XYZ file of C-alpha atoms in Angstrom:
758
model
C -44.150 -22.409 0.560
C -40.533 -23.633 0.717
C -37.605 -21.355 1.574
C -36.290 -21.523 -2.005
C -39.745 -20.713 -3.388
C -40.004 -17.688 -1.113
C -36.616 -16.454 -2.267
C -37.544 -17.044 -5.912
C -40.679 -14.953 -5.392
C -38.531 -12.238 -3.812
C -36.199 -12.261 -6.829
C -39.092 -11.885 -9.268
C -40.433 -8.988 -7.226
C -37.072 -7.256 -7.138
C -36.455 -7.717 -10.848
C -39.939 -6.505 -11.665
C -39.386 -3.407 -9.569
C -36.021 -2.624 -11.133
C -36.407 -3.763 -14.739
C -37.707 -0.810 -16.743
C -38.137 -1.583 -20.404
C -37.366 0.893 -23.150
C -35.453 1.392 -26.332
C -32.246 -0.646 -26.387
C -29.039 1.201 -27.268
C -25.369 0.241 -27.133
C -24.223 -1.933 -24.251
C -22.400 -0.370 -21.289
C -22.139 -3.265 -18.874
C -21.789 -2.521 -15.194
C -21.674 -6.197 -14.278
C -19.132 -7.538 -16.735
C -17.447 -10.899 -17.100
C -13.746 -10.573 -16.426
C -12.881 -12.740 -19.431
C -13.973 -9.919 -21.718
C -11.887 -7.579 -19.618
C -9.062 -10.104 -19.961
C -8.557 -9.249 -23.635
C -8.190 -5.542 -22.940
C -4.711 -4.346 -23.906
C -2.942 -3.728 -20.600
C 0.780 -3.334 -20.034
C 2.769 -3.623 -16.803
C 6.163 -2.292 -15.637
C 7.666 -5.804 -15.597
C 6.356 -7.314 -18.810
C 7.477 -6.814 -22.398
C 4.164 -8.256 -23.633
C 0.703 -6.853 -23.226
C -0.897 -8.720 -20.346
C -3.253 -10.772 -22.494
C -0.315 -11.827 -24.703
C 1.894 -13.225 -21.933
C 3.028 -16.861 -22.252
C 1.163 -17.610 -19.033
C -2.309 -18.290 -17.651
C -3.716 -14.886 -16.779
C -7.102 -13.581 -15.684
C -8.324 -10.040 -15.244
C -11.320 -9.055 -13.147
C -12.598 -5.624 -14.121
C -13.483 -2.979 -11.568
C -17.218 -3.229 -12.272
C -17.115 -6.985 -11.620
C -15.095 -6.472 -8.428
C -17.683 -4.068 -7.085
C -20.889 -5.713 -8.288
C -19.764 -9.213 -7.304
C -19.267 -8.253 -3.660
C -15.488 -8.608 -3.917
C -14.556 -5.874 -1.453
C -11.306 -7.668 -0.467
C -9.115 -10.479 -1.801
C -11.259 -13.074 -0.008
C -14.125 -12.186 -2.334
C -12.085 -13.347 -5.329
C -12.180 -17.000 -4.290
C -13.239 -19.452 -7.019
C -13.975 -16.658 -9.513
C -10.728 -17.568 -11.286
C -9.824 -21.195 -12.147
C -7.830 -22.871 -9.364
C -7.858 -19.723 -7.215
C -9.070 -20.440 -3.665
C -9.056 -17.835 -0.883
C -11.118 -19.097 2.070
C -12.662 -16.535 4.412
C -12.066 -17.729 7.964
C -10.744 -16.633 11.325
C -9.915 -12.958 10.949
C -8.062 -10.508 8.733
C -4.729 -11.943 9.893
C -5.554 -15.334 8.339
C -5.380 -14.713 4.594
C -4.472 -17.955 2.877
C -4.329 -17.844 -0.933
C -4.102 -21.057 -2.944
C -3.374 -21.264 -6.672
C -3.046 -24.693 -8.274
C -2.603 -26.320 -4.885
C 0.199 -23.954 -3.815
C -0.541 -21.877 -0.724
C 0.090 -21.239 2.945
C -2.193 -20.720 5.935
C 0.436 -20.552 8.650
C 3.683 -18.680 8.052
C 3.606 -14.881 7.655
C 5.492 -15.299 4.378
C 2.962 -15.921 1.590
C 3.134 -18.478 -1.199
C 1.213 -16.154 -3.535
C 2.487 -12.625 -4.111
C 0.151 -9.681 -3.566
C 0.740 -6.276 -5.136
C -1.211 -3.057 -5.270
C -0.149 -0.555 -7.928
C 3.255 -2.283 -8.205
C 3.839 -2.142 -4.422
C 4.472 -5.558 -2.805
C 2.721 -6.694 0.371
C 5.367 -9.020 1.810
C 3.542 -10.191 4.955
C 0.206 -12.071 4.884
C -1.037 -10.154 7.936
C -1.581 -7.178 5.603
C -3.305 -9.028 2.752
C -6.948 -8.595 3.788
C -7.609 -4.894 3.267
C -10.607 -3.027 1.883
C -10.680 -2.459 -1.888
C -11.176 1.171 -2.832
C -11.474 2.684 -6.324
C -10.279 -0.516 -8.015
C -9.803 -0.473 -11.774
C -9.009 -4.192 -12.163
C -7.453 -7.208 -10.450
C -4.869 -9.238 -12.371
C -4.115 -12.867 -11.502
C -1.047 -14.600 -12.951
C -1.046 -18.338 -12.237
C 2.129 -20.346 -11.886
C 5.505 -19.325 -10.343
C 6.455 -15.709 -11.043
C 9.799 -15.821 -9.245
C 11.948 -14.590 -12.151
C 10.332 -11.146 -12.230
C 8.715 -10.984 -8.785
C 11.120 -12.998 -6.628
C 10.516 -14.603 -3.252
C 7.083 -15.796 -2.177
C 5.533 -15.825 -5.644
C 5.604 -19.618 -5.566
C 2.104 -20.155 -6.985
C 1.413 -16.874 -8.736
C 0.618 -13.198 -8.346
C -2.512 -11.230 -7.451
C -2.129 -7.609 -8.520
C -4.703 -4.954 -7.589
C -4.761 -1.861 -9.794
C -6.539 1.268 -8.625
C -7.837 3.954 -10.945
C -5.426 6.635 -12.044
C -6.141 10.134 -10.705
C -6.202 11.270 -14.360
C -8.974 8.819 -15.305
C -12.689 9.647 -15.405
C -12.825 12.750 -13.152
C -15.753 12.777 -10.769
C -17.069 11.727 -7.387
C -18.808 8.533 -6.288
C -20.663 7.967 -3.029
C -21.777 4.453 -2.149
C -24.078 3.293 0.670
C -24.923 -0.366 1.296
C -26.864 -2.281 3.930
C -27.578 -5.958 4.418
C -28.837 -8.570 6.822
C -26.704 -9.510 9.834
C -26.223 -5.758 10.362
C -23.895 -5.268 7.405
C -23.372 -1.581 6.632
C -20.934 -0.084 4.113
C -20.248 3.507 3.214
C -17.545 4.850 0.909
C -16.629 7.752 -1.332
C -14.031 8.348 -4.023
C -13.185 11.452 -5.979
C -10.757 12.001 -8.849
C -9.807 15.512 -9.854
C -7.508 17.031 -12.456
C -5.954 20.248 -11.227
C -4.459 20.791 -14.691
C -2.968 18.703 -17.514
C 0.038 17.820 -15.339
C -1.402 17.362 -11.847
C -4.258 15.187 -10.584
C -5.278 13.479 -7.383
C -7.723 10.880 -6.126
C -9.099 10.628 -2.616
C -11.304 8.008 -1.040
C -12.536 6.751 2.285
C -14.765 4.060 3.761
C -16.516 3.032 6.961
C -17.799 -0.505 7.463
C -19.805 -1.970 10.324
C -20.533 -5.685 10.716
C -22.938 -7.467 13.028
C -21.293 -10.878 12.617
C -22.650 -13.972 10.877
C -22.157 -16.318 13.847
C -23.126 -16.458 17.516
C -21.036 -17.610 20.469
C -23.313 -20.021 22.330
C -21.260 -19.675 25.507
C -21.473 -15.876 25.801
C -24.512 -15.111 23.643
C -22.517 -12.525 21.659
C -22.041 -12.295 17.900
C -18.712 -13.276 16.332
C -17.317 -11.143 13.548
C -18.999 -7.986 14.746
C -16.985 -4.782 14.696
C -15.973 -2.066 12.295
C -13.249 -0.895 9.953
C -12.446 2.504 8.509
C -9.786 3.956 6.288
C -8.871 6.017 3.291
C -6.540 6.454 0.365
C -4.839 9.439 -1.253
C -3.020 9.215 -4.578
C -1.336 12.121 -6.358
C 0.029 11.990 -9.919
C 2.289 14.688 -11.344
C 3.782 14.855 -14.830
C 7.054 16.578 -13.971
C 8.227 16.899 -17.549
C 7.540 15.389 -20.946
C 9.268 12.109 -20.055
C 9.042 12.121 -16.260
C 6.086 11.216 -14.075
C 5.778 10.791 -10.326
C 2.993 9.215 -8.259
C 2.697 9.224 -4.481
C 0.090 7.301 -2.512
C -0.855 6.690 1.084
C -3.378 4.143 2.288
C -4.583 3.814 5.876
C -6.925 1.299 7.465
C -8.082 0.546 11.001
C -10.180 -2.481 11.910
C -11.444 -4.029 15.132
C -13.563 -7.199 15.107
C -14.379 -10.166 17.267
C -13.095 -13.281 15.538
C -12.518 -17.030 15.195
C -16.018 -18.614 15.007
C -14.738 -22.178 15.359
C -17.140 -24.865 16.556
C -16.597 -28.476 17.622
C -16.662 -30.812 14.613
C -18.319 -34.227 14.637
C -16.444 -36.615 12.328
C -19.353 -39.041 12.375
C -21.949 -36.624 11.055
C -19.613 -34.244 9.255
C -21.325 -31.319 11.005
C -19.794 -28.542 13.064
C -21.470 -27.211 16.198
C -22.024 -23.532 16.836
C -18.984 -21.756 18.319
C -18.902 -21.938 22.120
C -15.958 -20.522 24.037
C -15.565 -18.327 27.103
C -12.460 -16.212 26.536
C -12.162 -13.201 24.253
C -11.187 -13.834 20.638
C -10.637 -10.737 18.531
C -8.364 -9.014 16.049
C -7.461 -5.323 15.930
C -5.176 -3.826 13.302
C -3.703 -0.558 12.064
C -2.256 -0.738 8.549
C -0.553 2.060 6.652
C 1.141 1.848 3.243
C 3.061 4.722 1.644
C 4.540 4.513 -1.842
C 6.385 6.619 -4.388
C 6.664 5.620 -8.060
C 8.877 7.548 -10.479
C 8.581 6.775 -14.199
C 10.933 7.851 -16.958
C 9.938 7.234 -20.576
C 13.014 7.379 -22.798
C 13.113 6.639 -26.521
C 12.823 2.854 -26.770
C 12.865 2.057 -23.045
C 11.256 2.878 -19.706
C 12.454 3.077 -16.114
C 10.276 2.592 -13.018
C 11.610 3.464 -9.584
C 9.266 2.032 -6.931
C 9.707 2.807 -3.230
C 7.311 1.775 -0.475
C 7.050 1.594 3.297
C 4.401 -0.431 5.104
C 3.612 -0.240 8.800
C 1.371 -2.683 10.650
C 0.413 -2.819 14.303
C -2.066 -5.433 15.450
C -3.310 -7.419 18.418
C -4.833 -10.874 18.208
C -6.572 -12.352 21.238
C -7.419 -16.016 20.992
C -9.202 -18.610 23.127
C -6.916 -21.408 21.946
C -8.978 -24.286 23.287
C -12.218 -22.953 21.694
C -14.337 -24.394 24.528
C -16.218 -22.949 27.545
C -13.364 -24.197 29.746
C -10.455 -22.012 30.877
C -7.683 -24.060 29.294
C -5.333 -21.582 27.628
C -5.377 -18.292 25.746
C -2.923 -16.306 23.661
C -2.533 -12.595 23.099
C -0.240 -11.787 20.175
C 0.774 -8.225 19.367
C 2.826 -7.411 16.300
C 4.557 -4.240 15.274
C 6.339 -4.429 11.978
C 7.633 -2.156 9.298
C 9.087 -3.034 5.924
C 10.746 -0.928 3.273
C 10.961 -2.124 -0.328
C 12.872 -0.618 -3.207
C 12.882 -1.682 -6.833
C 14.312 -0.286 -10.060
C 13.001 -1.773 -13.315
C 14.188 -1.099 -16.862
C 12.321 -2.465 -19.857
C 12.288 -1.972 -23.585
C 9.367 -0.250 -25.275
C 9.823 -0.450 -29.010
C 8.965 -2.612 -32.008
C 12.298 -4.419 -32.199
C 12.631 -8.170 -32.213
C 14.773 -8.142 -29.056
C 12.900 -7.131 -25.893
C 14.220 -7.029 -22.352
C 13.278 -6.289 -18.757
C 15.937 -5.940 -16.054
C 15.971 -4.767 -12.491
C 17.267 -4.846 -8.972
C 15.248 -4.927 -5.774
C 15.811 -4.938 -2.038
C 13.795 -5.048 1.162
C 14.325 -4.738 4.889
C 11.771 -5.768 7.511
C 11.585 -5.625 11.295
C 8.875 -7.461 13.215
C 8.600 -7.326 16.991
C 6.064 -9.774 18.439
C 4.859 -10.056 22.011
C 2.941 -13.337 22.305
C 2.237 -14.459 25.883
C 0.275 -17.651 26.508
C -1.850 -18.053 29.643
C -2.813 -21.480 31.015
C -6.136 -21.127 32.854
C -7.369 -23.234 35.750
C -8.502 -26.079 33.518
C -5.248 -25.894 31.592
C -3.136 -26.047 34.759
C -4.992 -29.194 35.776
C -4.885 -30.838 32.366
C -1.309 -30.139 31.284
C 0.444 -30.051 34.666
C -1.434 -31.422 37.675
C -2.872 -34.449 35.883
C 0.613 -35.385 34.630
C 2.075 -35.132 38.133
C -0.796 -37.220 39.532
C -0.200 -39.909 36.921
C 3.535 -40.033 37.655
C 2.800 -40.503 41.375
C 0.071 -43.130 41.040
C 2.172 -45.200 38.614
C 5.138 -45.105 40.986
C 7.424 -43.185 38.658
C 7.802 -40.491 41.334
C 8.094 -41.312 45.060
C 6.405 -38.073 46.081
C 3.204 -36.297 45.106
C 3.579 -32.907 43.395
C 0.916 -30.237 43.857
C 0.782 -27.208 41.549
C 0.319 -23.967 43.473
C -0.540 -21.784 40.479
C -4.165 -21.074 39.614
C -2.982 -19.777 36.256
C 0.405 -20.035 34.585
C 1.549 -17.269 32.235
C 4.213 -18.019 29.635
C 5.897 -14.885 28.327
C 7.178 -14.654 24.793
C 9.025 -11.804 23.085
C 10.410 -12.202 19.590
C 12.335 -9.742 17.454
C 12.555 -10.873 13.831
C 14.668 -8.980 11.338
C 15.237 -9.824 7.707
C 16.631 -8.227 4.611
C 17.122 -9.321 1.044
C 18.280 -8.244 -2.388
C 17.807 -9.524 -5.904
C 18.789 -8.911 -9.515
C 16.922 -10.178 -12.555
C 17.036 -10.092 -16.335
C 14.577 -11.432 -18.879
C 14.808 -11.323 -22.672
C 12.240 -12.056 -25.352
C 12.830 -12.707 -29.038
C 9.553 -11.880 -30.705
C 10.382 -13.626 -33.961
C 12.203 -16.969 -33.868
C 12.467 -18.656 -37.295
C 8.985 -17.517 -38.275
C 6.498 -14.737 -37.638
C 4.469 -15.263 -34.450
C 6.933 -17.650 -32.756
C 8.633 -16.081 -29.719
C 11.091 -17.214 -27.064
C 11.500 -15.878 -23.507
C 14.425 -16.602 -21.179
C 14.768 -15.179 -17.684
C 16.956 -15.543 -14.612
C 16.873 -14.033 -11.136
C 19.157 -14.383 -8.144
C 17.505 -13.841 -4.768
C 19.311 -13.592 -1.424
C 17.752 -13.239 2.027
C 19.085 -13.195 5.574
C 16.945 -13.631 8.720
C 17.616 -13.210 12.422
C 15.428 -14.053 15.410
C 16.066 -12.905 18.988
C 13.782 -14.706 21.422
C 12.945 -14.848 25.094
C 10.231 -17.067 26.560
C 9.785 -17.937 30.226
C 7.407 -19.349 32.801
C 7.441 -19.981 36.543
C 5.860 -22.992 38.281
C 5.003 -23.049 42.011
C 5.189 -26.633 43.300
C 4.716 -28.431 46.601
C 6.367 -31.845 47.104
C 4.396 -34.149 49.427
C 6.015 -37.408 50.554
C 4.390 -40.076 52.743
C 5.640 -39.865 56.324
C 6.876 -36.297 55.927
C 4.572 -33.998 57.933
C 5.107 -30.812 55.959
C 5.345 -30.393 52.173
C 8.391 -28.809 50.605
C 7.537 -25.809 48.420
C 9.695 -24.312 45.709
C 9.560 -22.195 42.572
C 10.616 -23.913 39.351
C 11.536 -21.316 36.699
C 12.196 -22.088 33.075
C 13.525 -19.683 30.466
C 14.516 -20.081 26.854
C 16.485 -17.193 25.418
C 18.871 -16.763 22.539
C 19.015 -15.977 18.851
C 19.016 -17.754 15.529
C 20.307 -16.778 12.081
C 19.646 -18.265 8.689
C 20.105 -17.190 5.097
C 18.951 -18.362 1.672
C 20.165 -17.767 -1.849
C 18.424 -19.025 -4.972
C 18.555 -18.811 -8.758
C 15.087 -18.624 -10.319
C 15.086 -19.393 -14.061
C 12.252 -19.226 -16.574
C 11.767 -20.532 -20.104
C 8.800 -19.858 -22.395
C 8.001 -20.451 -26.028
C 4.854 -19.088 -27.629
C 3.113 -19.020 -30.953
C 0.550 -16.276 -31.523
C -1.542 -15.238 -34.469
C -2.724 -11.646 -34.852
C -2.452 -11.238 -31.077
C -5.867 -12.915 -30.792
C -4.803 -16.556 -30.498
C -1.841 -17.903 -28.558
C -0.367 -21.308 -27.772
C 2.411 -21.399 -25.194
C 4.660 -23.606 -23.070
C 6.311 -22.257 -19.903
C 8.674 -23.771 -17.358
C 9.633 -21.735 -14.298
C 11.019 -22.173 -10.802
C 9.351 -20.767 -7.695
C 10.793 -20.095 -4.251
C 9.354 -19.353 -0.826
C 11.598 -18.251 2.032
C 12.013 -20.202 5.254
C 11.221 -18.794 8.680
C 10.711 -19.362 12.389
C 8.007 -21.034 14.512
C 7.560 -18.531 17.318
C 4.251 -20.210 18.309
C 6.298 -23.203 19.436
C 8.020 -21.580 22.423
C 5.287 -22.151 25.018
C 5.575 -25.863 24.264
C 9.381 -25.707 24.461
C 9.301 -23.974 27.848
C 6.805 -26.480 29.234
C 8.913 -29.362 27.936
C 11.910 -27.856 29.687
C 10.105 -27.968 33.033
C 8.563 -31.390 32.508
C 11.825 -32.840 31.211
C 13.415 -32.706 34.625
C 12.884 -30.748 37.833
C 14.853 -28.843 38.800
C 17.367 -28.137 36.074
C 15.672 -29.914 33.176
C 16.688 -28.348 29.896
C 16.983 -28.812 26.184
C 20.041 -28.034 24.164
C 20.153 -25.021 21.870
C 20.457 -27.436 18.956
C 17.105 -29.001 19.852
C 15.516 -25.574 19.954
C 16.988 -24.602 16.598
C 15.527 -27.717 14.967
C 12.076 -26.999 16.398
C 11.750 -23.302 15.614
C 13.201 -23.017 12.115
C 12.058 -24.328 8.766
C 13.709 -24.239 5.360
C 12.643 -22.643 2.076
C 10.180 -24.320 -0.247
C 10.806 -24.724 -3.989
C 8.895 -25.864 -7.024
C 9.062 -26.238 -10.796
C 5.971 -25.393 -12.783
C 5.449 -26.719 -16.311
C 2.386 -25.716 -18.285
C 0.992 -25.621 -21.775
C -1.881 -23.350 -22.643
C -4.135 -21.904 -25.294
C -6.032 -18.629 -25.357
C -8.047 -16.742 -27.924
C -11.297 -15.993 -29.712
C -12.850 -19.123 -31.218
C -15.584 -16.970 -32.730
C -14.342 -13.366 -32.993
C -15.995 -11.029 -30.500
C -18.437 -13.792 -29.523
C -16.786 -16.891 -28.053
C -13.577 -16.543 -26.020
C -11.845 -19.706 -24.780
C -8.761 -20.284 -22.611
C -7.330 -23.604 -21.449
C -4.132 -24.891 -19.848
C -2.570 -28.025 -18.391
C 0.065 -27.869 -15.653
C 2.387 -30.020 -13.573
C 4.123 -28.666 -10.450
C 6.906 -30.530 -8.668
C 7.374 -29.201 -5.097
C 10.330 -29.861 -2.802
C 10.658 -29.158 0.931
C 6.975 -28.172 1.057
C 6.081 -26.225 4.197
C 3.196 -27.776 6.138
C 1.705 -27.203 9.588
C 1.725 -29.765 12.380
C 0.588 -29.782 15.984
C 3.611 -31.047 17.849
C 5.363 -31.166 21.167
C 4.522 -32.284 24.677
C 1.058 -30.741 24.778
C 0.001 -31.290 21.185
C -1.163 -27.731 20.701
C 1.983 -25.889 19.657
C 1.728 -25.195 15.910
C 4.908 -25.795 14.012
C 5.805 -25.487 10.340
C 7.875 -28.282 8.901
C 9.235 -29.141 5.483
C 7.168 -32.066 4.275
C 9.535 -33.446 1.680
C 8.044 -33.765 -1.790
C 4.662 -33.340 -3.438
C 3.172 -32.666 -6.840
C 0.178 -30.842 -8.265
C -1.240 -31.481 -11.687
C -4.428 -30.423 -13.356
C -6.055 -28.127 -15.851
C -8.067 -24.950 -16.273
C -10.780 -23.687 -18.575
C -12.099 -20.145 -18.894
C -14.708 -19.195 -21.453
C -17.307 -16.589 -22.229
C -20.038 -16.569 -24.862
C -22.106 -13.585 -25.986
C -25.547 -15.043 -26.535
C -26.862 -11.687 -27.670
C -25.969 -8.027 -27.387
C -27.437 -7.908 -23.892
C -26.854 -11.462 -22.660
C -23.588 -13.209 -21.870
C -22.682 -16.549 -20.282
C -19.362 -17.539 -18.729
C -17.725 -20.642 -17.283
C -14.469 -20.958 -15.326
C -13.327 -24.349 -14.087
C -10.112 -25.479 -12.455
C -9.016 -28.981 -11.472
C -6.067 -29.737 -9.166
C -4.807 -33.165 -8.170
C -2.187 -32.665 -5.464
C -0.452 -35.435 -3.473
C 2.552 -35.982 -1.240
C 5.205 -38.189 -2.799
C 7.450 -38.178 0.259
C 6.378 -36.988 3.715
C 6.624 -38.350 7.242
C 6.248 -36.647 10.622
C 8.248 -39.432 12.325
C 4.975 -41.041 13.431
C 3.000 -41.454 10.220
C 3.914 -41.789 6.576
C 1.707 -39.557 4.429
C 3.226 -40.501 1.090
C 0.414 -40.884 -1.434
C -2.006 -38.760 0.608
C -3.704 -35.681 -0.798
C -2.232 -32.331 0.199
C -4.688 -30.687 2.633
C -6.521 -27.372 2.106
C -6.417 -27.750 -1.686
C -9.821 -27.931 -3.453
C -9.957 -30.602 -6.156
C -12.304 -28.436 -8.223
C -13.104 -24.747 -8.405
C -16.101 -23.728 -10.494
C -17.539 -20.352 -11.398
C -20.338 -19.976 -13.930
C -23.116 -17.545 -14.588
C -25.251 -15.401 -16.821
C -24.967 -11.615 -17.137
C -27.649 -9.371 -18.557
C -27.250 -5.675 -19.327
C -29.442 -3.352 -21.327
C -29.425 0.408 -21.860
C -32.719 2.216 -21.450
C -33.811 5.459 -23.058
C -36.837 6.442 -21.029
C -36.682 9.665 -19.073
C -33.893 9.525 -16.493
C -33.609 5.733 -16.649
C -30.260 4.741 -18.112
C -29.431 1.055 -17.666
C -30.529 -2.207 -16.102
C -28.165 -5.035 -15.099
C -28.686 -8.484 -13.615
C -26.463 -11.450 -12.868
C -26.656 -14.978 -11.521
C -23.358 -16.522 -10.398
C -22.701 -20.110 -9.389
C -19.558 -20.756 -7.300
C -18.269 -24.131 -6.187
C -15.208 -25.730 -4.602
C -14.138 -29.163 -3.351
C -13.371 -31.855 -2.429
C -11.037 -30.411 0.217
C -9.084 -32.627 2.591
C -8.369 -30.921 5.904
C -5.702 -33.224 7.345
C -2.605 -35.044 6.131
C -4.306 -38.300 7.147
C -7.132 -37.449 4.701
C -9.643 -38.561 7.346
C -11.643 -35.311 7.370
C -12.823 -33.557 4.226
C -15.278 -31.050 2.844
C -17.111 -32.508 -0.131
C -17.837 -30.350 -3.153
C -20.150 -27.488 -2.221
C -21.678 -24.627 -4.131
C -23.303 -21.268 -3.567
C -25.494 -19.094 -5.778
C -25.341 -15.304 -5.812
C -28.005 -13.163 -7.468
C -27.959 -9.405 -8.010
C -29.425 -6.642 -10.110
C -29.068 -2.895 -10.473
C -30.676 0.011 -12.276
C -29.186 3.400 -13.184
C -31.450 6.415 -12.870
C -29.769 9.700 -13.750
C -26.781 10.037 -11.371
C -28.106 7.267 -9.118
C -27.596 3.510 -9.207
C -29.776 1.261 -7.060
C -28.717 -2.341 -6.505
C -29.971 -5.408 -4.648
C -28.177 -8.709 -4.042
C -28.513 -12.107 -2.438
C -25.469 -14.125 -1.358
C -25.623 -17.902 -0.885
C -29.175 -17.898 -2.164
C -29.653 -21.627 -1.528
C -28.295 -21.278 2.031
C -25.731 -23.977 1.317
C -24.076 -25.468 4.412
C -20.341 -26.130 4.228
C -17.139 -25.678 6.202
C -14.560 -23.169 5.120
C -11.857 -24.287 7.584
C -10.967 -27.219 9.821
C -8.137 -27.926 12.253
C -7.336 -30.111 15.232
C -5.975 -29.217 18.659
C -5.762 -31.091 21.978
C -7.249 -34.168 20.316
C -10.387 -32.382 19.078
C -11.483 -31.129 15.684
C -12.936 -27.673 15.099
C -14.435 -26.101 11.991
C -15.799 -22.805 10.777
C -19.038 -22.848 8.827
C -19.509 -20.882 5.620
C -21.466 -17.642 5.499
C -25.248 -18.273 5.441
C -27.847 -16.720 3.128
C -27.836 -12.933 3.320
C -29.418 -10.139 1.338
C -28.755 -6.445 0.928
C -29.229 -3.299 -1.117
C -27.128 -0.346 -2.138
C -27.271 3.186 -3.487
C -24.500 4.798 -5.514
C -24.384 8.442 -6.511
C -21.978 9.482 -9.251
C -21.429 13.068 -10.322
């Protein structure tokens, strides 16, 4: 019997065990398609429309879908929304989000904004956290700079947790799966009285790791995470409300399962490296939201502080050799403050205005250590070549077994913004509306840096009996400052009918801040030594050009349609877009060694494509859905001074994203049996080019997820299978020291869970 046949037999057995037939009553879907959730009337502090009525491409994933679909963090959302791609690779620090070809995998500043309960997460290192008590996830595609500001270049992902006043009760969830996956969590929501309520939750996760390090025999990805969340809501008076929340998470995992990639076969080998690769993080977010509801308008005062402390250890050559390693420790804190005023009435003129500010400090200690093989490769071999070719009249011997390169970096930034957006709900005729918005964003950055190394050398010259030994130090120290100021306009026109159908056109500008390449300093210090001994040096101007990069901008133009084709039965959404990007930030391996990662502004590129989202209720219990996104993204002007990439596809952008499936839910009236649910989901992405040369790519791949659950009294039992077909694909690829490395996708895995709700 084939593997697929065995798994099919297992599915039939599981469904037979769980599916208890009885009298069918009204539907109460636990596994629900987010497109049905997408038409729920939901308002936000920054929008004068209900969310489903915005002149924009929006998607909403309901809390039941988040939980049942295995989406316990943002990486689980990948491909479930058209043109949304969030690959799971490396560790929690590597959280790249792509929407319509716009994204970033390198700089700490994101290209897609992430919010939780109106609180911004302004550094990507904090993006990958555990979902807890989620009510829904909102995705707004296209630049959202007018209302959300910097680093919302491609869109917004907004996570909404359940209000403490909603659905009082307690839930306990226990899950276990293959590869030693264990999850445990609890949430409780309690109303003290009509004015005061709180919610409390916690979780503990343990992972065995999906991959094995062939060099050490240990699993990669194994470790644990734990945390909790407290949220308190208090209605101070009739028009005043205050909410305070604190969220804490600790995680510690081995990481970076990168294996050597064979361009000929398109296969990646199992990871095999000798030095420790891991990621440990403490993340704490505290927020305070004050709401005032006045006649005809509302004010939201949102304050938040986020603290992150982490340590990343990385075998940077990803081989069994001792070439070089890096240990990067961050300690950062950021404070954000925003005041938003918006109209809440039935008048034709609607507005939303606000001011915001942030301040962030980030201290990074990132030493690089060249091991024995690295000393030979990057130093001794170069000296030997210079001597044998006659460039140097003496032979240089390196006395160091290992060479440490220190690196300390203190980055500070602050910014402020003001914005105003108006909407005329009726322009010339009923249903035709116009929206105009403008924001001014200013940011200032400063970097203080110090990086140094010391080289012990012996100079041997023919005829000289004794070598001459000396220490060759090199140090790069100083500071850099840069600032950016941008206007971010928006224009939208929309025609809607009965709030069920809408046709819109939107044009908006997006902006992503510039930054610094602190990973480049080990290369700069080495170049300083190799450039001339003793006394070789680079000018401060050379350093400034290497370590800094400019902001990235784009204009997004889109036209879209959304609504019920057949009321309450067939929902259909579609859009076409064109994005013109300038000064696009891309990653290169540059410098004397070819391993220092550096962000550069690529010049110009464009992304164009379309999206379709639809759902169809086949019957009261059965529903089908389809979500497809297509992105065609190319450089129009880009050179790295060695190659011209104009006309090449932008890397890391999937040409297609596809999500389709069938959901089944039926209520049961038989004893304590309440409800049965089942779902089959098909997810696909590709083709994805990994390099600017477009010489390495991941062709279109797909996975199938299958799950079912049954409710019995206060219990819910569930079973699931991820990547049912055991599809083989790569989720990440990069090149270093002339070699290519890739991370394979997660293999077939299965698990079960028990939830208790009372």
